[in-house]
JSON list of C-alpha atoms in Angstrom, two decimals:
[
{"chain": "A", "resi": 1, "resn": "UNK", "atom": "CA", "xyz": [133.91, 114.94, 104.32]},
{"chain": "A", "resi": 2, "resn": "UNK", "atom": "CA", "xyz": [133.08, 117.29, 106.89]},
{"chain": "A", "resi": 3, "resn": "UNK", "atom": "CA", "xyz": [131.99, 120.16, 104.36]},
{"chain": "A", "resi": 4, "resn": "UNK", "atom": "CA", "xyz": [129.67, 117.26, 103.41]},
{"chain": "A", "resi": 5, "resn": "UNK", "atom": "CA", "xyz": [128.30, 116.68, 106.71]},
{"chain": "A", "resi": 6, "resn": "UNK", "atom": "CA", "xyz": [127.91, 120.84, 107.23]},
{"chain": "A", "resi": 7, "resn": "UNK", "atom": "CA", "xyz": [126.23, 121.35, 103.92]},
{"chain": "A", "resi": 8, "resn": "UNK", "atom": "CA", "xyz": [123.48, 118.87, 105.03]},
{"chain": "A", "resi": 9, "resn": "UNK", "atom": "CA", "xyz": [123.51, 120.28, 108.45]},
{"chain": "A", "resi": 10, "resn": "UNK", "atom": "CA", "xyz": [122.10, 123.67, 106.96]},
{"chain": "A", "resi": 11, "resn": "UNK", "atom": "CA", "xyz": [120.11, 121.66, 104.33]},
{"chain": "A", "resi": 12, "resn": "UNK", "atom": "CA", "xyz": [118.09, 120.34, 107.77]},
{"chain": "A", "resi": 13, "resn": "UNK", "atom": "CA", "xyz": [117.58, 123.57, 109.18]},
{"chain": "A", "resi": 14, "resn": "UNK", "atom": "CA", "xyz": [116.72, 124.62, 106.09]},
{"chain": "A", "resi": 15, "resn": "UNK", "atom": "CA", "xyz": [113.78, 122.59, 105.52]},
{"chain": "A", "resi": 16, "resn": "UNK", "atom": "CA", "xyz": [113.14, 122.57, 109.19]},
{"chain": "A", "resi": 17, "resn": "UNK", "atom": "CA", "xyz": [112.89, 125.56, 109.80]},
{"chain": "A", "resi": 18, "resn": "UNK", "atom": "CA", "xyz": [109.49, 127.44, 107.97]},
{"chain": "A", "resi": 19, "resn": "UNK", "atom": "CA", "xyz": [106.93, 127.95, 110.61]},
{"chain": "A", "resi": 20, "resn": "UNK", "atom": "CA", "xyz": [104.33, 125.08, 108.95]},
{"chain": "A", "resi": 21, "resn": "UNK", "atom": "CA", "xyz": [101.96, 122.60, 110.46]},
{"chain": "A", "resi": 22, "resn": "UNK", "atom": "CA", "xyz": [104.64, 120.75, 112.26]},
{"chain": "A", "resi": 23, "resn": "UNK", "atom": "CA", "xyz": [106.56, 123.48, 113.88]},
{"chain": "A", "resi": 24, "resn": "UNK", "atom": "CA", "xyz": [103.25, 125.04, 114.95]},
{"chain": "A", "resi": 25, "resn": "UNK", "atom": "CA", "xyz": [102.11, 121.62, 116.36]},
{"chain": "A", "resi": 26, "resn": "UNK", "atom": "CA", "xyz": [105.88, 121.74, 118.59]},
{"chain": "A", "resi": 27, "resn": "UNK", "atom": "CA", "xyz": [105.44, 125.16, 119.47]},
{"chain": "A", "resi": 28, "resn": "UNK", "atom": "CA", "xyz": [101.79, 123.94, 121.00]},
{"chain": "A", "resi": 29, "resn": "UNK", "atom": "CA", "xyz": [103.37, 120.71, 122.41]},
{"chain": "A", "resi": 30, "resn": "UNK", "atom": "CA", "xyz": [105.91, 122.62, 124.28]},
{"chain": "A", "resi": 31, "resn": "UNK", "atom": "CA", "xyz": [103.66, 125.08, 125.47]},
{"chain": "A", "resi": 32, "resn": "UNK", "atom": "CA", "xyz": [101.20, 122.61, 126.87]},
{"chain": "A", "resi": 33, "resn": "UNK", "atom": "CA", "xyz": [103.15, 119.93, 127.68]},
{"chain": "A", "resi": 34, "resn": "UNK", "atom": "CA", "xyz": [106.65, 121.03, 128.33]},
{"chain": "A", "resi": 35, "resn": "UNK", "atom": "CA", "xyz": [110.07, 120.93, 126.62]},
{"chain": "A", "resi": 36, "resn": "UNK", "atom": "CA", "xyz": [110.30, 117.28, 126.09]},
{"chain": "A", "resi": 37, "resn": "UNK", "atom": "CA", "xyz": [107.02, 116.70, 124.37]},
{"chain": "A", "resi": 38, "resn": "UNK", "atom": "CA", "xyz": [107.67, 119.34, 121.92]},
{"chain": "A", "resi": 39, "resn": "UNK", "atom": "CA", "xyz": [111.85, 117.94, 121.05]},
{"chain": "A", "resi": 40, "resn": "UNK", "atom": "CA", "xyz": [110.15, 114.42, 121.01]},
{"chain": "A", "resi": 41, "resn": "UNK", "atom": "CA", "xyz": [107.25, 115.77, 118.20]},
{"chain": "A", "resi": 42, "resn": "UNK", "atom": "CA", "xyz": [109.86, 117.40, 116.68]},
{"chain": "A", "resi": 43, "resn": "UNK", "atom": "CA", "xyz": [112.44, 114.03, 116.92]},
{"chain": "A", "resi": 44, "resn": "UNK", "atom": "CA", "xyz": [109.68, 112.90, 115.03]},
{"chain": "A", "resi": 45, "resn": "UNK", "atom": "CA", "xyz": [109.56, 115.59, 112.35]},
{"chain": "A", "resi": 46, "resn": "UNK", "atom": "CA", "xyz": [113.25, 115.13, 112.06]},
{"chain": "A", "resi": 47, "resn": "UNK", "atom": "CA", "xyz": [112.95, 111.40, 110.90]},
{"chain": "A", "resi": 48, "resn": "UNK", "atom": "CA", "xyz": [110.21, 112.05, 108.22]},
{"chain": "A", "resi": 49, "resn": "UNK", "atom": "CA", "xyz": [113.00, 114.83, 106.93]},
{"chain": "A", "resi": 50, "resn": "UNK", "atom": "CA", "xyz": [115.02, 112.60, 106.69]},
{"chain": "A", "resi": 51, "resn": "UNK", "atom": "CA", "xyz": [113.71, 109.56, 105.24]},
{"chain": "A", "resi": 52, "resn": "UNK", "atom": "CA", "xyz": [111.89, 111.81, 102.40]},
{"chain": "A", "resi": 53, "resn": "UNK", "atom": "CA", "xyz": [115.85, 113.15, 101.96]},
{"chain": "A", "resi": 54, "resn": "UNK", "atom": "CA", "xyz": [117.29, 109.37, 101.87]},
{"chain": "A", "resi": 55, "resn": "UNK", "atom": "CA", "xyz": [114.87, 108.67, 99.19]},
{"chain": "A", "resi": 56, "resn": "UNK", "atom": "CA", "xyz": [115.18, 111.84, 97.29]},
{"chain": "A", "resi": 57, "resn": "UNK", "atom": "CA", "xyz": [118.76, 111.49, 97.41]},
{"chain": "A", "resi": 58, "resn": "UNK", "atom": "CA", "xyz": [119.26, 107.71, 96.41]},
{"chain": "A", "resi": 59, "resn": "UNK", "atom": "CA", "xyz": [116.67, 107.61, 93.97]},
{"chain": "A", "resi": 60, "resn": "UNK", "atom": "CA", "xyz": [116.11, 111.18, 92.52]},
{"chain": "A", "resi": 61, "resn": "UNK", "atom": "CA", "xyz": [115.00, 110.22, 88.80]},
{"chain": "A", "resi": 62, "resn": "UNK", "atom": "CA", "xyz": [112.42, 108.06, 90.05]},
{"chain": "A", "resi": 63, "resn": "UNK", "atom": "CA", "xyz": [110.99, 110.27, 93.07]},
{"chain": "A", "resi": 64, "resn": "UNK", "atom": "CA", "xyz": [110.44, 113.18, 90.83]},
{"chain": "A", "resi": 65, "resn": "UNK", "atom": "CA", "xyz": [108.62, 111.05, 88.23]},
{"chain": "A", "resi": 66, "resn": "UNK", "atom": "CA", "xyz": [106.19, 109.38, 90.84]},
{"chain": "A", "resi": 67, "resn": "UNK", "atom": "CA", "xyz": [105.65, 112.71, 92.71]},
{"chain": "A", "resi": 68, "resn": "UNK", "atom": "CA", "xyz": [105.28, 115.01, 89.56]},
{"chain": "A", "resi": 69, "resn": "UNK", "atom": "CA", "xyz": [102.70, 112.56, 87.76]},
{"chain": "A", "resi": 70, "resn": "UNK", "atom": "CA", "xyz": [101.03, 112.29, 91.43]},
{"chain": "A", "resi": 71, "resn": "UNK", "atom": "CA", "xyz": [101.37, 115.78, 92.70]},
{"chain": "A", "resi": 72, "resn": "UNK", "atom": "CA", "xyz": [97.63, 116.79, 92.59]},
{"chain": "A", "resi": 73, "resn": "UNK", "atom": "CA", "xyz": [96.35, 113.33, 94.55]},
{"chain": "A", "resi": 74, "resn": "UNK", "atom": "CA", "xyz": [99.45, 113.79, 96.92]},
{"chain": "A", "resi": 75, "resn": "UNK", "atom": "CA", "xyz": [98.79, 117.67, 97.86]},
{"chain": "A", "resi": 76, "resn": "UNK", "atom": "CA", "xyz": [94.60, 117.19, 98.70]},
{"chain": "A", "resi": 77, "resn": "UNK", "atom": "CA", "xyz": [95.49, 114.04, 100.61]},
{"chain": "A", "resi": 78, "resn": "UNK", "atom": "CA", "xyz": [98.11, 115.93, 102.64]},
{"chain": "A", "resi": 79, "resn": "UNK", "atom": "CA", "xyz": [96.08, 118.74, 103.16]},
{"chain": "A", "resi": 80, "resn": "UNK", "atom": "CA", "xyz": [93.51, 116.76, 104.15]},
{"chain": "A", "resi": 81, "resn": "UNK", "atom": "CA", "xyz": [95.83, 115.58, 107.39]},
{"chain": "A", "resi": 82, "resn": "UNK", "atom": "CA", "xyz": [96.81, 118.86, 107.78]},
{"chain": "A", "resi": 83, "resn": "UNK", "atom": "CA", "xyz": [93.17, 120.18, 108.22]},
{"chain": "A", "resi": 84, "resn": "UNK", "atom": "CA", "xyz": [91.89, 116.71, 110.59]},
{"chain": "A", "resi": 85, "resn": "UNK", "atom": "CA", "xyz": [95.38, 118.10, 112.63]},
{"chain": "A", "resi": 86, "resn": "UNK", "atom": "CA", "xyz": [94.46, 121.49, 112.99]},
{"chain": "A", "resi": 87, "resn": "UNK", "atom": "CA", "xyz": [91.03, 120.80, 113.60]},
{"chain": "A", "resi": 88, "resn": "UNK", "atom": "CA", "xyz": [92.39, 118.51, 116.35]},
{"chain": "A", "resi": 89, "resn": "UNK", "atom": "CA", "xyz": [94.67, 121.23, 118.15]},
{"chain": "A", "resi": 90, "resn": "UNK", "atom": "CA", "xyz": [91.53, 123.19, 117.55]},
{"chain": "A", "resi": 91, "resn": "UNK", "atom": "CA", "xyz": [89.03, 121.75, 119.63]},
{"chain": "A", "resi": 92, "resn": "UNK", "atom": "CA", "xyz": [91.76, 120.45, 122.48]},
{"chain": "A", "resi": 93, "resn": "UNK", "atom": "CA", "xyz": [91.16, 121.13, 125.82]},
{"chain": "A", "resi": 94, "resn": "UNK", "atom": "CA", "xyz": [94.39, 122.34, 127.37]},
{"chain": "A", "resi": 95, "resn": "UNK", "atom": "CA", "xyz": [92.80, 121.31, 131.51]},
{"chain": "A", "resi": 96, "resn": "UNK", "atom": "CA", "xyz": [91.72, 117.75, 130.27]},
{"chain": "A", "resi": 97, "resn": "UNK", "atom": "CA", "xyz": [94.81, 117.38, 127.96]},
{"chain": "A", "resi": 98, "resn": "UNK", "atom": "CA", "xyz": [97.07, 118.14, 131.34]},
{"chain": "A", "resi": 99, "resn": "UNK", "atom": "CA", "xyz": [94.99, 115.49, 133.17]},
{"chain": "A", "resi": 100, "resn": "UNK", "atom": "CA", "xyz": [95.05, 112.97, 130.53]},
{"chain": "A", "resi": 101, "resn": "UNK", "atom": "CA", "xyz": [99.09, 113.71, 130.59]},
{"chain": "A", "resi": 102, "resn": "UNK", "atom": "CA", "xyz": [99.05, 112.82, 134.10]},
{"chain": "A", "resi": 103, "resn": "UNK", "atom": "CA", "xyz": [97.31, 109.43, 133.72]},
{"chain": "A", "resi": 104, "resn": "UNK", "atom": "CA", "xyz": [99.04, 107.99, 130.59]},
{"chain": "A", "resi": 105, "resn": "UNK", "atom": "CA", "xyz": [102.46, 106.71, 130.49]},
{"chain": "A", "resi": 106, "resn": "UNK", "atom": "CA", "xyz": [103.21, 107.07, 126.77]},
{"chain": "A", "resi": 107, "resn": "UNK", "atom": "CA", "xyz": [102.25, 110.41, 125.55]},
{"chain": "A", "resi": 108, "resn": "UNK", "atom": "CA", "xyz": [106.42, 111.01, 124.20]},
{"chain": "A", "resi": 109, "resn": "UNK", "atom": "CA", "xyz": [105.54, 108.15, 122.51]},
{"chain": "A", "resi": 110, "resn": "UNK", "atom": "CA", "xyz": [102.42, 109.22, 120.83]},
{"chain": "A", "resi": 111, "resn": "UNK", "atom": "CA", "xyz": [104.03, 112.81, 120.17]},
{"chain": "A", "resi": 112, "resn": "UNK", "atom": "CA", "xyz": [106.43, 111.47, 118.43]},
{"chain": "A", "resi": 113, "resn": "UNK", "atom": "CA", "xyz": [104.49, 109.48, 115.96]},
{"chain": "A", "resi": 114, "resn": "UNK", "atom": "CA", "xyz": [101.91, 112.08, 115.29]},
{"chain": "A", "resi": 115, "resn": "UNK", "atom": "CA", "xyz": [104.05, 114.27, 114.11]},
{"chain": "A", "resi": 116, "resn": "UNK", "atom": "CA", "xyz": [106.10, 111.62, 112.21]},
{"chain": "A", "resi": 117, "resn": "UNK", "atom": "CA", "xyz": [102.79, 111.29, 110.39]},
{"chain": "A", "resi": 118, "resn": "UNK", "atom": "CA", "xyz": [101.90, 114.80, 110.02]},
{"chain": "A", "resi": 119, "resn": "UNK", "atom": "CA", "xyz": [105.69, 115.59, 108.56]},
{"chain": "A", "resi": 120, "resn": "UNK", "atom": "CA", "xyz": [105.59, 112.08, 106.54]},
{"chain": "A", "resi": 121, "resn": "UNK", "atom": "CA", "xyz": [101.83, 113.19, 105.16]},
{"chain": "A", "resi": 122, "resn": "UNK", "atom": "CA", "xyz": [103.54, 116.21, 103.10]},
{"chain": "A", "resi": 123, "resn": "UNK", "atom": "CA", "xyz": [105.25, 114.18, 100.51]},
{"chain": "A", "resi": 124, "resn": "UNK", "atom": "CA", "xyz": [105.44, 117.62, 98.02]},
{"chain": "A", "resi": 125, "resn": "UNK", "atom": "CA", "xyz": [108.67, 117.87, 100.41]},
{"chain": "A", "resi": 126, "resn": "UNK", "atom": "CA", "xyz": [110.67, 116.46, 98.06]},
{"chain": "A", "resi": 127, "resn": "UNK", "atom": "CA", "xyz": [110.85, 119.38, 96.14]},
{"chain": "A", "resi": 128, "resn": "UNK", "atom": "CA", "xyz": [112.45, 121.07, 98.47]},
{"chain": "A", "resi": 129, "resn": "UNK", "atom": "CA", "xyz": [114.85, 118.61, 98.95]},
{"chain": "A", "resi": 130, "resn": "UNK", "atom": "CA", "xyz": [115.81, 118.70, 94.70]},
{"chain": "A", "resi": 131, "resn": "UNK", "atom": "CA", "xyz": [116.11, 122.01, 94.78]},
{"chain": "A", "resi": 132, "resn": "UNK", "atom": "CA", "xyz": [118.07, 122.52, 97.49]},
{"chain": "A", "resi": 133, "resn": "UNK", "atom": "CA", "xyz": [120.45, 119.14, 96.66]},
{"chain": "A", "resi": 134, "resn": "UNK", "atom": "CA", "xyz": [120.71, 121.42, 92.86]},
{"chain": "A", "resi": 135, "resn": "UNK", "atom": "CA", "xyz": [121.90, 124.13, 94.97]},
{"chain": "A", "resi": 136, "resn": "UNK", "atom": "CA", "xyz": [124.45, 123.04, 97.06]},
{"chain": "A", "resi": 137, "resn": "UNK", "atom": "CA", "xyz": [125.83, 120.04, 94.66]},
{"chain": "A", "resi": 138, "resn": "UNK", "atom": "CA", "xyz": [124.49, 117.67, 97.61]},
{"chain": "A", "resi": 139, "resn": "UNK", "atom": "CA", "xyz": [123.69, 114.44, 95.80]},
{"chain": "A", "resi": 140, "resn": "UNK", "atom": "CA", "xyz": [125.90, 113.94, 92.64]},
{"chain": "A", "resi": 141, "resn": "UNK", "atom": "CA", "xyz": [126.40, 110.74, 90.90]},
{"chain": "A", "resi": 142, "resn": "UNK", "atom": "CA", "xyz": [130.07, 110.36, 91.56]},
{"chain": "A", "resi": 143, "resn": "UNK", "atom": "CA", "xyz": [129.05, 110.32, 95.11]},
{"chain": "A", "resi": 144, "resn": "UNK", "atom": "CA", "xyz": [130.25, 107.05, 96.88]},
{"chain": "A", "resi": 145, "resn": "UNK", "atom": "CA", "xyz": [127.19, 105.90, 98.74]},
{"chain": "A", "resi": 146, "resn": "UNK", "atom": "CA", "xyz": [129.45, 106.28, 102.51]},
{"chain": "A", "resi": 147, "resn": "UNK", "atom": "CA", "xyz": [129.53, 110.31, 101.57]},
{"chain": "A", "resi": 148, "resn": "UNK", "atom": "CA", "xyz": [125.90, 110.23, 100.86]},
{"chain": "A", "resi": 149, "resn": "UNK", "atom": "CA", "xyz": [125.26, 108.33, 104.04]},
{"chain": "A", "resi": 150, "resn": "UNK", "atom": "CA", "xyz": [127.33, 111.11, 105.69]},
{"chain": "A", "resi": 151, "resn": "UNK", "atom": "CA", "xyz": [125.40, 113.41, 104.33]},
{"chain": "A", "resi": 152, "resn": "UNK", "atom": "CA", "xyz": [122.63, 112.62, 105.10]},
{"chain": "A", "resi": 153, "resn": "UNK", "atom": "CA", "xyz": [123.65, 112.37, 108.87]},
{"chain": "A", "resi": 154, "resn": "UNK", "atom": "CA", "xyz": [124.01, 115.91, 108.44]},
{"chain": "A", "resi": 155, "resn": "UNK", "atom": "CA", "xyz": [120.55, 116.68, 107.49]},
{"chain": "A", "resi": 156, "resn": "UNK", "atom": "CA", "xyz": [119.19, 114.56, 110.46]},
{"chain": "A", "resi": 157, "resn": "UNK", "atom": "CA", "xyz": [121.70, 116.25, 113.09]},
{"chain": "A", "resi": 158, "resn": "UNK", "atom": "CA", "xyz": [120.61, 119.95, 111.09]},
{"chain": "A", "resi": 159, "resn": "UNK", "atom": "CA", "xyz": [116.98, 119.31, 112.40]},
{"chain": "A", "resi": 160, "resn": "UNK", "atom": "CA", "xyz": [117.61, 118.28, 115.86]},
{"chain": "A", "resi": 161, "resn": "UNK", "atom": "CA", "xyz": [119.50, 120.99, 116.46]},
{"chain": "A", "resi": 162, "resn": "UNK", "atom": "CA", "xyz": [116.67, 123.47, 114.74]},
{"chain": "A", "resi": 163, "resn": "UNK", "atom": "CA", "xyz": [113.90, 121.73, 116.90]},
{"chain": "A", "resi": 164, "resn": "UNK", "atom": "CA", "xyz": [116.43, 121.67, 120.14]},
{"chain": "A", "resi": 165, "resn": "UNK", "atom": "CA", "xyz": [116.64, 125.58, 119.28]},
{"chain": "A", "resi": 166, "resn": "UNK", "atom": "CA", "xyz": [112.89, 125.95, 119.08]},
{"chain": "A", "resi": 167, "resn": "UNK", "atom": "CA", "xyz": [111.57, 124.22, 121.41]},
{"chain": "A", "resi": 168, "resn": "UNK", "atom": "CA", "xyz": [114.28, 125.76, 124.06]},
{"chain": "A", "resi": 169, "resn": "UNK", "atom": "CA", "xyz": [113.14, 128.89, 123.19]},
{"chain": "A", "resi": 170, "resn": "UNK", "atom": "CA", "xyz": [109.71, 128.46, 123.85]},
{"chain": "A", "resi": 171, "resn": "UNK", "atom": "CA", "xyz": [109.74, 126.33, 126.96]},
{"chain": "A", "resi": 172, "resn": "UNK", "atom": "CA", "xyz": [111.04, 129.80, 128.50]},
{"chain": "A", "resi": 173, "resn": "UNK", "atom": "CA", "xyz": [107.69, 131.48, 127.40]},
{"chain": "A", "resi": 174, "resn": "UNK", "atom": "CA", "xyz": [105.83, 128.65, 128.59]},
{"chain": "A", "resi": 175, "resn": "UNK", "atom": "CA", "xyz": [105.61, 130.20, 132.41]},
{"chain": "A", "resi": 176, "resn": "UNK", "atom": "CA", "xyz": [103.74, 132.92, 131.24]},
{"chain": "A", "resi": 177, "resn": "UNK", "atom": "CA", "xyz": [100.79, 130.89, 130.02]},
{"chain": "A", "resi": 178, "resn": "UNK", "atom": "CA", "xyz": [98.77, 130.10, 132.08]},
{"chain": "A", "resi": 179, "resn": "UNK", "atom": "CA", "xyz": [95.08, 127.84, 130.88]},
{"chain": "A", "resi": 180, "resn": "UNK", "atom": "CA", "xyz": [93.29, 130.77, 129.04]},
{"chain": "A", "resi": 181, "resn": "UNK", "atom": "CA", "xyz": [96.46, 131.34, 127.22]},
{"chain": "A", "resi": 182, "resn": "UNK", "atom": "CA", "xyz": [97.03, 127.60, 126.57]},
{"chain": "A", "resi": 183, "resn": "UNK", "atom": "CA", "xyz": [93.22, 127.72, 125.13]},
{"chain": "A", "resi": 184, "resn": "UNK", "atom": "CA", "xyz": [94.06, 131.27, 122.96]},
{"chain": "A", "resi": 185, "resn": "UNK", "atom": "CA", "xyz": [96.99, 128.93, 121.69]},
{"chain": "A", "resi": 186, "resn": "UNK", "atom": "CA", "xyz": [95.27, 126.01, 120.87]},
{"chain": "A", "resi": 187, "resn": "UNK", "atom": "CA", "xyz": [92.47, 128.29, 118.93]},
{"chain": "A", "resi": 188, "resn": "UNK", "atom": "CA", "xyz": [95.48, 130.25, 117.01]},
{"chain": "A", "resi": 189, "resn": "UNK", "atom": "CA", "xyz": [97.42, 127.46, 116.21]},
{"chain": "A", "resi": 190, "resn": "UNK", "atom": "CA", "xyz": [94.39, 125.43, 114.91]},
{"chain": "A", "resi": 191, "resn": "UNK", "atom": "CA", "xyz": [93.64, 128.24, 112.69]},
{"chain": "A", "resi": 192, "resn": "UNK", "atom": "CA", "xyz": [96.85, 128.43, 111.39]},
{"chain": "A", "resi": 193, "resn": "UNK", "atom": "CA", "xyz": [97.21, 125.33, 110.59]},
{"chain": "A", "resi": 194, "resn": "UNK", "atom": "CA", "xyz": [93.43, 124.99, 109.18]},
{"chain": "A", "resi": 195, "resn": "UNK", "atom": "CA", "xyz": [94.37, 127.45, 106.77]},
{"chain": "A", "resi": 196, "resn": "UNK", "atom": "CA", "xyz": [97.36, 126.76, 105.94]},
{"chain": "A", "resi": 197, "resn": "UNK", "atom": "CA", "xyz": [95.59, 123.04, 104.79]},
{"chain": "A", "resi": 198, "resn": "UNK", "atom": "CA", "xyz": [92.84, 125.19, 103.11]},
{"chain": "A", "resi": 199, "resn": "UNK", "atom": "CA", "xyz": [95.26, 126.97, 101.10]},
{"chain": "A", "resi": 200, "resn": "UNK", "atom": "CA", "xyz": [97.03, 123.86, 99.79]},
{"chain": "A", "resi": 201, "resn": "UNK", "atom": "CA", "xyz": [93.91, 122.09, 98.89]},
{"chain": "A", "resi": 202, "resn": "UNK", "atom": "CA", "xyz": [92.25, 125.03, 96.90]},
{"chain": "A", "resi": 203, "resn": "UNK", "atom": "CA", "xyz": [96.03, 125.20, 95.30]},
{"chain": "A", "resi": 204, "resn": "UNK", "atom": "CA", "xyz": [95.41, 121.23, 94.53]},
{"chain": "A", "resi": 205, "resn": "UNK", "atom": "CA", "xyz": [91.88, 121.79, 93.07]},
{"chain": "A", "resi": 206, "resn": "UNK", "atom": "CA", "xyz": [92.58, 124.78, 90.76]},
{"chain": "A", "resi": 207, "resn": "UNK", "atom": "CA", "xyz": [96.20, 124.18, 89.40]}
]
């Protein structure tokens, strides 16, 4: 049981952990806003994983079926919310996004669901999640559904403790930013994450 629950620890790290969209929009959230803004976007990362992991895992015949005769529609439209993202961190004001911090109450709250969106917008994730159940025997059939559940526990903890990591890490950087760099950041980030969309919609259009 508790090889179970390890196995989907490093399964959440796993697919937590490549520097994408989402962890770029943390690493910006923590830079700008401070540690808990970027663990809260990245609480919200965390659930996506692991809803898109509940479903892979529970009902693996028919998730690769709807995503593989939908994969084309599914990649633009993700990409798509990629790009409006990036664009977003883009243009961001770093000065007026500290004020507007300081006057609303529920920013945590609309960090997290951004990036709940933005993680839950990528739905080509489940391939990760086949392959890497294939690799490490995750999800088998003779699985009772408690072990699954326990598994799955696993991946959820795996990507807290990634985005705990991260965004640790970079809250001690964040003193040495002051507004220009926030701005620099912003502009990088956006970029980033503007091509990174741009590269998974061409991929959609000519495959």
């Amino acid at each position: 049981m508790l090889e179970l629950f390890v196995m989907g620890m490093i399964i959440g790290v796993l697919v937590s952990s490549p520097m994408g969209p989402v962890g770029m929009l943390c690493v910006q959230r923590t830079l700008a806003k401070g540690w808990r803004s970027g663990f809260v976007s990245g609480i919200g990362a965390a659930l996506s994983d692991l809803i898109y992991a509940a479903v892979t895992g529970f009902f693996m015949g028919l998730v690769i079926n709807f995503v593989e005769a939908h994969q084309h529609p599914l990649q633009i439209f993700g990409s798509i919310v990629i790009a409006v993202f990036g664009y977003y961190i883009f243009r961001n004001n770093p000065l007026k996004s500290l004020q507007r911090n300081r006057e609303q109450k529920q920013t945590l709250v609309q960090d997290f669901v951004t990036a709940f969106l933005l993680t839950f917008s990528n739905v080509l994730i489940v391939f990760l999640y086949i392959g890497l159940y294939a690799r490490f025997g995750f999800v088998l059939p003779e699985h009772p559904v408690r072990m699954t559940i326990l598994g799955l526990t696993g991946v959820f903890a795996g990507a807290l403790l990634w985005w705990l990591f991260i965004t640790f890490v970079v809250s001690l950087l964040r003193r040495w930013f002051n507004i220009r760099g926030l701005k620099l950041m912003n502009r990088i980030v956006g970029s980033v994450i503007i091509v990174l969309a741009a590269f998974g919609l061409v991929s959609a259009l000519i495959i």
